Amino acid sequence: MTQVIVLNGGSSSGKSGIARCLQAILPEPWLAVGVDTLIELMPSSMQTSDAGIQFAADGEVIVGPEFRKLDTAWMEGVAAMARAGARIIIDDVFLGGAASQQRWQKPLGGLNVLWVGVRCESAVAAGREVARGDRVTGMAVLQADVVHQGVFYDLEVDTTHAESMECARTIAAHVT
């Protein structure tokens, strides 16, 4: 039985919308957690320190050692929730491509994980980024392809022309 669904895609690719739709259509309750949740939980000083996380004017995300330390603890905590019986949807951005996936594989080891790539053409994601108004311009374009480099998936969806619910139904069909 699938215990964890990992959604990986660039900023504004539609991961959060897919996660909400999955929560609505999957028969059991699923918790949705993501990197945005982690950032919101951190003190604001983490976004003004070289040790934390910084968002450059061009959309580049720079991660420091204190952020990485908290991120590792976060991953272990999410995996512990799954081991305790919670079904988890992880909404993440693998800035390091395959290395980021490997960081998740360790804490998720032994769990039944469905790895899902969420793709979106960079121009479409950039338009969503502007419409959202809560992202640094350029982030979507910078992340659209790099987050998928070297990452293996059980399934991929593309939100360029598909709605979140359609993608969620495709994913739900693979949840065992």
Tab-separated table of N, CA and C in Angstrom:
chain	number	residue	atom	x	y	z
A	1	MET	N	0.841	-1.185	0.000
A	1	MET	CA	0.000	0.000	0.000
A	1	MET	C	0.886	1.248	0.000
A	2	THR	N	0.570	2.198	-0.863
A	2	THR	CA	1.330	3.443	-0.947
A	2	THR	C	1.186	4.221	0.358
A	3	GLN	N	2.320	4.592	0.934
A	3	GLN	CA	2.324	5.363	2.179
A	3	GLN	C	2.689	6.827	1.941
A	4	VAL	N	3.488	7.067	0.901
A	4	VAL	CA	3.980	8.416	0.618
A	4	VAL	C	3.920	8.664	-0.885
A	5	ILE	N	3.440	9.842	-1.255
A	5	ILE	CA	3.491	10.308	-2.637
A	5	ILE	C	4.422	11.517	-2.633
A	6	VAL	N	5.473	11.461	-3.435
A	6	VAL	CA	6.387	12.595	-3.548
A	6	VAL	C	6.135	13.270	-4.883
A	7	LEU	N	5.724	14.535	-4.825
A	7	LEU	CA	5.517	15.359	-6.016
A	7	LEU	C	6.731	16.265	-6.155
A	8	ASN	N	7.482	16.127	-7.229
A	8	ASN	CA	8.626	16.996	-7.483
A	8	ASN	C	8.397	17.775	-8.764
A	9	GLY	N	8.587	19.067	-8.667
A	9	GLY	CA	8.482	19.928	-9.847
A	9	GLY	C	8.950	21.318	-9.496
A	10	GLY	N	9.175	22.118	-10.505
A	10	GLY	CA	9.627	23.489	-10.288
A	10	GLY	C	8.540	24.353	-9.681
A	11	SER	N	8.947	25.540	-9.286
A	11	SER	CA	8.013	26.515	-8.735
A	11	SER	C	6.894	26.779	-9.736
A	12	SER	N	5.683	26.873	-9.244
A	12	SER	CA	4.488	27.186	-10.033
A	12	SER	C	4.151	26.127	-11.071
A	13	SER	N	4.633	24.900	-10.856
A	13	SER	CA	4.320	23.819	-11.800
A	13	SER	C	2.969	23.185	-11.505
A	14	GLY	N	2.391	23.436	-10.339
A	14	GLY	CA	1.075	22.910	-10.021
A	14	GLY	C	1.047	21.835	-8.952
A	15	LYS	N	2.158	21.627	-8.271
A	15	LYS	CA	2.236	20.572	-7.255
A	15	LYS	C	1.238	20.760	-6.131
A	16	SER	N	1.125	21.958	-5.608
A	16	SER	CA	0.225	22.200	-4.468
A	16	SER	C	-1.229	21.970	-4.858
A	17	GLY	N	-1.605	22.384	-6.049
A	17	GLY	CA	-2.968	22.148	-6.528
A	17	GLY	C	-3.244	20.663	-6.691
A	18	ILE	N	-2.270	19.933	-7.210
A	18	ILE	CA	-2.423	18.487	-7.353
A	18	ILE	C	-2.559	17.843	-5.973
A	19	ALA	N	-1.745	18.280	-5.028
A	19	ALA	CA	-1.819	17.719	-3.666
A	19	ALA	C	-3.210	17.923	-3.077
A	20	ARG	N	-3.770	19.132	-3.226
A	20	ARG	CA	-5.123	19.387	-2.702
A	20	ARG	C	-6.160	18.502	-3.390
A	21	CYS	N	-6.024	18.318	-4.690
A	21	CYS	CA	-6.963	17.453	-5.417
A	21	CYS	C	-6.816	15.999	-4.979
A	22	LEU	N	-5.583	15.548	-4.773
A	22	LEU	CA	-5.378	14.184	-4.277
A	22	LEU	C	-6.057	13.998	-2.922
A	23	GLN	N	-5.924	14.996	-2.051
A	23	GLN	CA	-6.583	14.902	-0.746
A	23	GLN	C	-8.093	14.775	-0.906
A	24	ALA	N	-8.639	15.416	-1.922
A	24	ALA	CA	-10.090	15.385	-2.137
A	24	ALA	C	-10.572	14.067	-2.730
A	25	ILE	N	-9.747	13.399	-3.540
A	25	ILE	CA	-10.251	12.221	-4.247
A	25	ILE	C	-9.759	10.888	-3.690
A	26	LEU	N	-8.671	10.873	-2.957
A	26	LEU	CA	-8.207	9.605	-2.393
A	26	LEU	C	-9.135	9.184	-1.261
A	27	PRO	N	-9.421	7.884	-1.147
A	27	PRO	CA	-10.426	7.442	-0.179
A	27	PRO	C	-10.035	7.634	1.282
A	28	GLU	N	-8.756	7.535	1.611
A	28	GLU	CA	-8.321	7.728	2.993
A	28	GLU	C	-7.778	9.154	3.152
A	29	PRO	N	-7.681	9.633	4.389
A	29	PRO	CA	-7.101	10.965	4.598
A	29	PRO	C	-5.590	10.960	4.347
A	30	TRP	N	-5.115	11.976	3.668
A	30	TRP	CA	-3.695	12.165	3.377
A	30	TRP	C	-3.283	13.547	3.866
A	31	LEU	N	-2.129	13.630	4.511
A	31	LEU	CA	-1.560	14.915	4.906
A	31	LEU	C	-0.704	15.439	3.760
A	32	ALA	N	-0.817	16.711	3.455
A	32	ALA	CA	0.022	17.337	2.424
A	32	ALA	C	1.021	18.255	3.114
A	33	VAL	N	2.290	17.985	2.879
A	33	VAL	CA	3.364	18.801	3.444
A	33	VAL	C	4.320	19.171	2.322
A	34	GLY	N	4.995	20.281	2.495
A	34	GLY	CA	5.911	20.673	1.439
A	34	GLY	C	6.978	21.623	1.904
A	35	VAL	N	7.862	21.884	0.972
A	35	VAL	CA	8.982	22.775	1.273
A	35	VAL	C	8.477	24.165	1.650
A	36	ASP	N	7.372	24.610	1.061
A	36	ASP	CA	6.813	25.917	1.433
A	36	ASP	C	6.366	25.913	2.895
A	37	THR	N	5.808	24.787	3.340
A	37	THR	CA	5.408	24.661	4.747
A	37	THR	C	6.624	24.774	5.643
A	38	LEU	N	7.690	24.076	5.277
A	38	LEU	CA	8.929	24.137	6.054
A	38	LEU	C	9.447	25.565	6.152
A	39	ILE	N	9.471	26.272	5.049
A	39	ILE	CA	9.975	27.654	5.039
A	39	ILE	C	9.094	28.546	5.911
A	40	GLU	N	7.776	28.336	5.864
A	40	GLU	CA	6.862	29.130	6.691
A	40	GLU	C	7.073	28.877	8.175
A	41	LEU	N	7.491	27.659	8.536
A	41	LEU	CA	7.717	27.315	9.937
A	41	LEU	C	8.998	27.919	10.496
A	42	MET	N	9.916	28.270	9.630
A	42	MET	CA	11.212	28.791	10.074
A	42	MET	C	11.089	30.253	10.491
A	43	PRO	N	11.970	30.673	11.396
A	43	PRO	CA	11.974	32.096	11.753
A	43	PRO	C	12.356	32.938	10.543
A	44	SER	N	11.825	34.148	10.475
A	44	SER	CA	12.104	35.021	9.333
A	44	SER	C	13.595	35.306	9.183
A	45	SER	N	14.343	35.212	10.272
A	45	SER	CA	15.790	35.453	10.199
A	45	SER	C	16.483	34.441	9.285
A	46	MET	N	15.860	33.286	9.073
A	46	MET	CA	16.450	32.277	8.178
A	46	MET	C	16.464	32.747	6.725
A	47	GLN	N	15.630	33.760	6.402
A	47	GLN	CA	15.595	34.270	5.033
A	47	GLN	C	16.473	35.498	4.852
A	48	THR	N	17.184	35.877	5.889
A	48	THR	CA	18.086	37.027	5.788
A	48	THR	C	19.509	36.654	6.177
A	49	SER	N	19.775	35.381	6.253
A	49	SER	CA	21.078	34.891	6.697
A	49	SER	C	21.686	33.978	5.640
A	50	ASP	N	22.991	34.073	5.465
A	50	ASP	CA	23.687	33.171	4.543
A	50	ASP	C	23.538	31.719	4.976
A	51	ALA	N	23.289	31.491	6.249
A	51	ALA	CA	23.144	30.134	6.766
A	51	ALA	C	21.755	29.558	6.480
A	52	GLY	N	20.800	30.424	6.157
A	52	GLY	CA	19.421	29.990	5.940
A	52	GLY	C	19.103	29.751	4.484
A	53	ILE	N	18.038	30.374	4.006
A	53	ILE	CA	17.618	30.250	2.611
A	53	ILE	C	17.416	31.654	2.067
A	54	GLN	N	17.926	31.875	0.878
A	54	GLN	CA	17.812	33.190	0.262
A	54	GLN	C	17.229	33.050	-1.135
A	55	PHE	N	16.488	34.057	-1.524
A	55	PHE	CA	15.872	34.093	-2.838
A	55	PHE	C	16.470	35.279	-3.578
A	56	ALA	N	17.339	35.004	-4.547
A	56	ALA	CA	18.017	36.058	-5.294
A	56	ALA	C	17.030	36.765	-6.216
A	57	ALA	N	17.397	37.953	-6.649
A	57	ALA	CA	16.531	38.768	-7.495
A	57	ALA	C	16.179	38.078	-8.813
A	58	ASP	N	17.046	37.186	-9.292
A	58	ASP	CA	16.785	36.487	-10.553
A	58	ASP	C	15.999	35.191	-10.371
A	59	GLY	N	15.621	34.880	-9.114
A	59	GLY	CA	14.854	33.682	-8.843
A	59	GLY	C	15.678	32.517	-8.329
A	60	GLU	N	16.994	32.676	-8.269
A	60	GLU	CA	17.833	31.599	-7.745
A	60	GLU	C	17.562	31.408	-6.257
A	61	VAL	N	17.550	30.152	-5.824
A	61	VAL	CA	17.365	29.820	-4.416
A	61	VAL	C	18.714	29.359	-3.887
A	62	ILE	N	19.172	30.001	-2.825
A	62	ILE	CA	20.476	29.691	-2.228
A	62	ILE	C	20.228	29.133	-0.833
A	63	VAL	N	20.689	27.899	-0.623
A	63	VAL	CA	20.441	27.187	0.625
A	63	VAL	C	21.736	27.119	1.429
A	64	GLY	N	21.650	27.544	2.695
A	64	GLY	CA	22.807	27.522	3.585
A	64	GLY	C	22.781	26.338	4.533
A	65	PRO	N	23.817	26.200	5.353
A	65	PRO	CA	23.947	25.026	6.225
A	65	PRO	C	22.869	24.909	7.309
A	66	GLU	N	22.402	25.999	7.859
A	66	GLU	CA	21.349	25.910	8.884
A	66	GLU	C	20.023	25.477	8.271
A	67	PHE	N	19.734	25.976	7.075
A	67	PHE	CA	18.527	25.516	6.378
A	67	PHE	C	18.639	24.022	6.110
A	68	ARG	N	19.784	23.594	5.599
A	68	ARG	CA	19.976	22.179	5.265
A	68	ARG	C	19.790	21.302	6.505
A	69	LYS	N	20.289	21.769	7.650
A	69	LYS	CA	20.153	21.015	8.903
A	69	LYS	C	18.671	20.851	9.274
A	70	LEU	N	17.913	21.946	9.197
A	70	LEU	CA	16.486	21.884	9.510
A	70	LEU	C	15.723	21.068	8.466
A	71	ASP	N	16.141	21.174	7.219
A	71	ASP	CA	15.505	20.411	6.145
A	71	ASP	C	15.689	18.910	6.376
A	72	THR	N	16.870	18.512	6.800
A	72	THR	CA	17.132	17.101	7.091
A	72	THR	C	16.254	16.614	8.244
A	73	ALA	N	16.143	17.420	9.281
A	73	ALA	CA	15.280	17.064	10.408
A	73	ALA	C	13.818	16.978	9.958
A	74	TRP	N	13.404	17.901	9.098
A	74	TRP	CA	12.049	17.911	8.535
A	74	TRP	C	11.775	16.605	7.801
A	75	MET	N	12.713	16.188	6.959
A	75	MET	CA	12.543	14.948	6.193
A	75	MET	C	12.373	13.751	7.123
A	76	GLU	N	13.194	13.691	8.150
A	76	GLU	CA	13.103	12.587	9.112
A	76	GLU	C	11.744	12.609	9.817
A	77	GLY	N	11.260	13.807	10.152
A	77	GLY	CA	9.969	13.938	10.813
A	77	GLY	C	8.810	13.528	9.923
A	78	VAL	N	8.858	13.909	8.657
A	78	VAL	CA	7.813	13.523	7.711
A	78	VAL	C	7.795	12.002	7.562
A	79	ALA	N	8.975	11.407	7.439
A	79	ALA	CA	9.061	9.950	7.321
A	79	ALA	C	8.533	9.269	8.583
A	80	ALA	N	8.808	9.844	9.742
A	80	ALA	CA	8.315	9.279	11.007
A	80	ALA	C	6.788	9.300	11.039
A	81	MET	N	6.176	10.363	10.533
A	81	MET	CA	4.711	10.409	10.475
A	81	MET	C	4.169	9.286	9.599
A	82	ALA	N	4.824	9.041	8.472
A	82	ALA	CA	4.387	7.957	7.584
A	82	ALA	C	4.555	6.607	8.274
A	83	ARG	N	5.660	6.431	8.980
A	83	ARG	CA	5.881	5.169	9.693
A	83	ARG	C	4.856	4.977	10.819
A	84	ALA	N	4.346	6.074	11.347
A	84	ALA	CA	3.351	6.006	12.416
A	84	ALA	C	1.938	5.798	11.872
A	85	GLY	N	1.796	5.728	10.540
A	85	GLY	CA	0.505	5.414	9.951
A	85	GLY	C	-0.153	6.519	9.154
A	86	ALA	N	0.411	7.711	9.142
A	86	ALA	CA	-0.170	8.791	8.334
A	86	ALA	C	0.219	8.594	6.873
A	87	ARG	N	-0.715	8.845	5.999
A	87	ARG	CA	-0.407	8.861	4.565
A	87	ARG	C	0.014	10.290	4.236
A	88	ILE	N	1.116	10.411	3.500
A	88	ILE	CA	1.737	11.723	3.297
A	88	ILE	C	1.907	12.027	1.815
A	89	ILE	N	1.551	13.247	1.430
A	89	ILE	CA	1.860	13.785	0.106
A	89	ILE	C	2.929	14.849	0.330
A	90	ILE	N	4.085	14.654	-0.276
A	90	ILE	CA	5.192	15.610	-0.154
A	90	ILE	C	5.245	16.444	-1.427
A	91	ASP	N	5.216	17.743	-1.266
A	91	ASP	CA	5.279	18.720	-2.360
A	91	ASP	C	6.661	19.368	-2.256
A	92	ASP	N	7.577	19.004	-3.158
A	92	ASP	CA	8.953	19.487	-3.028
A	92	ASP	C	9.494	19.979	-4.360
A	93	VAL	N	10.620	20.661	-4.263
A	93	VAL	CA	11.353	21.189	-5.410
A	93	VAL	C	12.775	20.662	-5.283
A	94	PHE	N	13.144	19.708	-6.113
A	94	PHE	CA	14.470	19.093	-6.037
A	94	PHE	C	15.499	19.994	-6.718
A	95	LEU	N	15.890	21.061	-6.023
A	95	LEU	CA	16.847	22.013	-6.597
A	95	LEU	C	18.145	21.333	-7.020
A	96	GLY	N	18.508	20.259	-6.342
A	96	GLY	CA	19.727	19.519	-6.675
A	96	GLY	C	19.463	18.314	-7.549
A	97	GLY	N	18.289	18.227	-8.178
A	97	GLY	CA	17.981	17.094	-9.040
A	97	GLY	C	18.106	15.777	-8.300
A	98	ALA	N	18.920	14.862	-8.860
A	98	ALA	CA	19.069	13.519	-8.296
A	98	ALA	C	19.579	13.548	-6.859
A	99	ALA	N	20.460	14.479	-6.533
A	99	ALA	CA	20.986	14.571	-5.158
A	99	ALA	C	19.864	14.884	-4.169
A	100	SER	N	18.910	15.693	-4.579
A	100	SER	CA	17.769	16.009	-3.708
A	100	SER	C	16.898	14.780	-3.501
A	101	GLN	N	16.693	14.007	-4.552
A	101	GLN	CA	15.911	12.791	-4.404
A	101	GLN	C	16.618	11.829	-3.453
A	102	GLN	N	17.924	11.730	-3.570
A	102	GLN	CA	18.695	10.845	-2.692
A	102	GLN	C	18.573	11.279	-1.234
A	103	ARG	N	18.478	12.585	-0.992
A	103	ARG	CA	18.301	13.071	0.385
A	103	ARG	C	16.986	12.577	0.964
A	104	TRP	N	15.940	12.451	0.136
A	104	TRP	CA	14.652	11.930	0.594
A	104	TRP	C	14.665	10.410	0.716
A	105	GLN	N	15.422	9.739	-0.142
A	105	GLN	CA	15.406	8.274	-0.145
A	105	GLN	C	15.856	7.695	1.192
A	106	LYS	N	16.811	8.315	1.842
A	106	LYS	CA	17.300	7.786	3.121
A	106	LYS	C	16.190	7.754	4.168
A	107	PRO	N	15.556	8.883	4.500
A	107	PRO	CA	14.513	8.810	5.531
A	107	PRO	C	13.286	8.009	5.100
A	108	LEU	N	13.009	7.960	3.808
A	108	LEU	CA	11.831	7.235	3.328
A	108	LEU	C	12.108	5.758	3.078
A	109	GLY	N	13.328	5.326	3.341
A	109	GLY	CA	13.696	3.929	3.131
A	109	GLY	C	12.754	2.985	3.867
A	110	GLY	N	12.328	1.937	3.180
A	110	GLY	CA	11.432	0.947	3.776
A	110	GLY	C	9.955	1.296	3.646
A	111	LEU	N	9.648	2.512	3.220
A	111	LEU	CA	8.258	2.922	3.013
A	111	LEU	C	7.886	2.711	1.546
A	112	ASN	N	6.610	2.527	1.291
A	112	ASN	CA	6.117	2.388	-0.073
A	112	ASN	C	5.864	3.796	-0.620
A	113	VAL	N	6.756	4.241	-1.509
A	113	VAL	CA	6.738	5.611	-2.015
A	113	VAL	C	6.407	5.617	-3.504
A	114	LEU	N	5.515	6.518	-3.898
A	114	LEU	CA	5.213	6.767	-5.303
A	114	LEU	C	5.890	8.083	-5.678
A	115	TRP	N	6.898	7.997	-6.539
A	115	TRP	CA	7.665	9.171	-6.973
A	115	TRP	C	7.017	9.741	-8.233
A	116	VAL	N	6.581	11.009	-8.162
A	116	VAL	CA	5.853	11.631	-9.272
A	116	VAL	C	6.564	12.908	-9.720
A	117	GLY	N	6.883	12.963	-11.001
A	117	GLY	CA	7.430	14.182	-11.592
A	117	GLY	C	6.286	15.054	-12.074
A	118	VAL	N	6.292	16.318	-11.665
A	118	VAL	CA	5.269	17.270	-12.108
A	118	VAL	C	5.967	18.257	-13.037
A	119	ARG	N	5.709	18.100	-14.313
A	119	ARG	CA	6.346	18.950	-15.324
A	119	ARG	C	5.384	20.042	-15.774
A	120	CYS	N	5.981	21.135	-16.228
A	120	CYS	CA	5.217	22.241	-16.791
A	120	CYS	C	6.182	23.053	-17.652
A	121	GLU	N	5.763	23.390	-18.850
A	121	GLU	CA	6.616	24.214	-19.712
A	121	GLU	C	6.972	25.494	-18.971
A	122	SER	N	8.218	25.904	-19.100
A	122	SER	CA	8.709	27.037	-18.322
A	122	SER	C	7.926	28.328	-18.578
A	123	ALA	N	7.494	28.558	-19.810
A	123	ALA	CA	6.738	29.785	-20.105
A	123	ALA	C	5.391	29.788	-19.390
A	124	VAL	N	4.744	28.638	-19.321
A	124	VAL	CA	3.455	28.528	-18.632
A	124	VAL	C	3.660	28.708	-17.128
A	125	ALA	N	4.680	28.061	-16.575
A	125	ALA	CA	4.974	28.207	-15.148
A	125	ALA	C	5.321	29.662	-14.818
A	126	ALA	N	6.036	30.321	-15.706
A	126	ALA	CA	6.392	31.730	-15.481
A	126	ALA	C	5.148	32.604	-15.442
A	127	GLY	N	4.171	32.321	-16.302
A	127	GLY	CA	2.906	33.064	-16.278
A	127	GLY	C	2.161	32.854	-14.984
A	128	ARG	N	2.168	31.627	-14.481
A	128	ARG	CA	1.526	31.337	-13.193
A	128	ARG	C	2.250	32.059	-12.062
A	129	GLU	N	3.559	32.091	-12.159
A	129	GLU	CA	4.374	32.757	-11.134
A	129	GLU	C	3.983	34.232	-11.008
A	130	VAL	N	3.822	34.885	-12.133
A	130	VAL	CA	3.420	36.297	-12.127
A	130	VAL	C	2.026	36.445	-11.542
A	131	ALA	N	1.118	35.562	-11.942
A	131	ALA	CA	-0.264	35.632	-11.453
A	131	ALA	C	-0.332	35.396	-9.951
A	132	ARG	N	0.514	34.533	-9.422
A	132	ARG	CA	0.520	34.237	-7.982
A	132	ARG	C	0.940	35.458	-7.178
A	133	GLY	N	1.967	36.110	-7.634
A	133	GLY	CA	2.443	37.305	-6.940
A	133	GLY	C	3.227	37.046	-5.669
A	134	ASP	N	3.481	35.780	-5.320
A	134	ASP	CA	4.203	35.491	-4.082
A	134	ASP	C	5.541	34.794	-4.336
A	135	ARG	N	6.029	34.881	-5.570
A	135	ARG	CA	7.301	34.259	-5.932
A	135	ARG	C	8.206	35.303	-6.577
A	136	VAL	N	9.492	35.086	-6.459
A	136	VAL	CA	10.457	35.943	-7.134
A	136	VAL	C	10.401	35.614	-8.621
A	137	THR	N	10.257	36.628	-9.441
A	137	THR	CA	10.191	36.426	-10.876
A	137	THR	C	11.468	35.761	-11.369
A	138	GLY	N	11.302	34.720	-12.142
A	138	GLY	CA	12.438	33.985	-12.685
A	138	GLY	C	12.610	32.613	-12.065
A	139	MET	N	12.034	32.420	-10.884
A	139	MET	CA	12.176	31.152	-10.177
A	139	MET	C	11.615	29.992	-11.008
A	140	ALA	N	10.442	30.165	-11.594
A	140	ALA	CA	9.791	29.088	-12.351
A	140	ALA	C	10.637	28.676	-13.553
A	141	VAL	N	11.175	29.633	-14.268
A	141	VAL	CA	11.983	29.316	-15.448
A	141	VAL	C	13.276	28.615	-15.034
A	142	LEU	N	13.928	29.111	-13.986
A	142	LEU	CA	15.176	28.498	-13.531
A	142	LEU	C	14.979	27.065	-13.059
A	143	GLN	N	13.843	26.765	-12.476
A	143	GLN	CA	13.616	25.451	-11.874
A	143	GLN	C	12.930	24.442	-12.789
A	144	ALA	N	12.298	24.879	-13.848
A	144	ALA	CA	11.440	24.009	-14.661
A	144	ALA	C	12.118	22.714	-15.093
A	145	ASP	N	13.361	22.763	-15.482
A	145	ASP	CA	14.047	21.563	-15.966
A	145	ASP	C	15.044	21.000	-14.961
A	146	VAL	N	15.745	21.874	-14.258
A	146	VAL	CA	16.834	21.418	-13.380
A	146	VAL	C	16.346	20.478	-12.276
A	147	VAL	N	15.133	20.665	-11.803
A	147	VAL	CA	14.615	19.828	-10.709
A	147	VAL	C	14.391	18.375	-11.131
A	148	HIS	N	14.359	18.124	-12.427
A	148	HIS	CA	14.113	16.772	-12.926
A	148	HIS	C	15.394	16.053	-13.363
A	149	GLN	N	16.510	16.756	-13.380
A	149	GLN	CA	17.751	16.172	-13.892
A	149	GLN	C	18.220	15.003	-13.030
A	150	GLY	N	18.278	13.842	-13.643
A	150	GLY	CA	18.764	12.650	-12.964
A	150	GLY	C	17.791	12.019	-11.994
A	151	VAL	N	16.576	12.535	-11.917
A	151	VAL	CA	15.572	12.021	-10.980
A	151	VAL	C	14.787	10.901	-11.666
A	152	PHE	N	14.549	9.812	-10.948
A	152	PHE	CA	13.721	8.743	-11.496
A	152	PHE	C	12.323	8.859	-10.896
A	153	TYR	N	11.338	8.514	-11.715
A	153	TYR	CA	9.946	8.603	-11.299
A	153	TYR	C	9.215	7.296	-11.588
A	154	ASP	N	8.181	7.053	-10.801
A	154	ASP	CA	7.248	5.984	-11.105
A	154	ASP	C	6.222	6.462	-12.124
A	155	LEU	N	6.019	7.784	-12.136
A	155	LEU	CA	4.969	8.391	-12.944
A	155	LEU	C	5.301	9.858	-13.157
A	156	GLU	N	4.936	10.382	-14.322
A	156	GLU	CA	5.080	11.819	-14.579
A	156	GLU	C	3.757	12.366	-15.086
A	157	VAL	N	3.462	13.594	-14.683
A	157	VAL	CA	2.303	14.318	-15.192
A	157	VAL	C	2.792	15.665	-15.699
A	158	ASP	N	2.036	16.254	-16.607
A	158	ASP	CA	2.416	17.542	-17.170
A	158	ASP	C	1.233	18.494	-17.035
A	159	THR	N	1.441	19.556	-16.288
A	159	THR	CA	0.360	20.511	-16.021
A	159	THR	C	0.310	21.651	-17.032
A	160	THR	N	1.138	21.562	-18.073
A	160	THR	CA	1.139	22.624	-19.076
A	160	THR	C	-0.264	22.836	-19.622
A	161	HIS	N	-0.939	21.739	-19.959
A	161	HIS	CA	-2.284	21.834	-20.528
A	161	HIS	C	-3.324	21.051	-19.727
A	162	ALA	N	-2.881	20.286	-18.727
A	162	ALA	CA	-3.803	19.482	-17.919
A	162	ALA	C	-4.100	20.191	-16.595
A	163	GLU	N	-5.318	20.112	-16.153
A	163	GLU	CA	-5.725	20.703	-14.873
A	163	GLU	C	-5.235	19.823	-13.717
A	164	SER	N	-5.166	20.419	-12.542
A	164	SER	CA	-4.702	19.704	-11.350
A	164	SER	C	-5.517	18.450	-11.079
A	165	MET	N	-6.833	18.521	-11.232
A	165	MET	CA	-7.683	17.367	-10.946
A	165	MET	C	-7.404	16.223	-11.915
A	166	GLU	N	-7.188	16.533	-13.171
A	166	GLU	CA	-6.865	15.494	-14.153
A	166	GLU	C	-5.549	14.801	-13.768
A	167	CYS	N	-4.558	15.587	-13.390
A	167	CYS	CA	-3.270	15.023	-12.958
A	167	CYS	C	-3.445	14.198	-11.685
A	168	ALA	N	-4.251	14.691	-10.765
A	168	ALA	CA	-4.491	13.962	-9.517
A	168	ALA	C	-5.162	12.625	-9.795
A	169	ARG	N	-6.093	12.589	-10.712
A	169	ARG	CA	-6.754	11.317	-11.056
A	169	ARG	C	-5.750	10.328	-11.653
A	170	THR	N	-4.849	10.816	-12.483
A	170	THR	CA	-3.809	9.955	-13.049
A	170	THR	C	-2.943	9.370	-11.946
A	171	ILE	N	-2.554	10.213	-10.992
A	171	ILE	CA	-1.716	9.765	-9.874
A	171	ILE	C	-2.505	8.797	-9.003
A	172	ALA	N	-3.734	9.131	-8.685
A	172	ALA	CA	-4.554	8.282	-7.806
A	172	ALA	C	-4.710	6.885	-8.380
A	173	ALA	N	-4.736	6.765	-9.692
A	173	ALA	CA	-4.868	5.451	-10.322
A	173	ALA	C	-3.642	4.579	-10.066
A	174	HIS	N	-2.530	5.192	-9.674
A	174	HIS	CA	-1.299	4.452	-9.380
A	174	HIS	C	-1.070	4.220	-7.884
A	175	VAL	N	-1.961	4.761	-7.058
A	175	VAL	CA	-1.850	4.568	-5.611
A	175	VAL	C	-2.452	3.215	-5.281
A	176	THR	N	-1.655	2.376	-4.645
A	176	THR	CA	-2.139	1.027	-4.336
A	176	THR	C	-2.504	0.903	-2.880
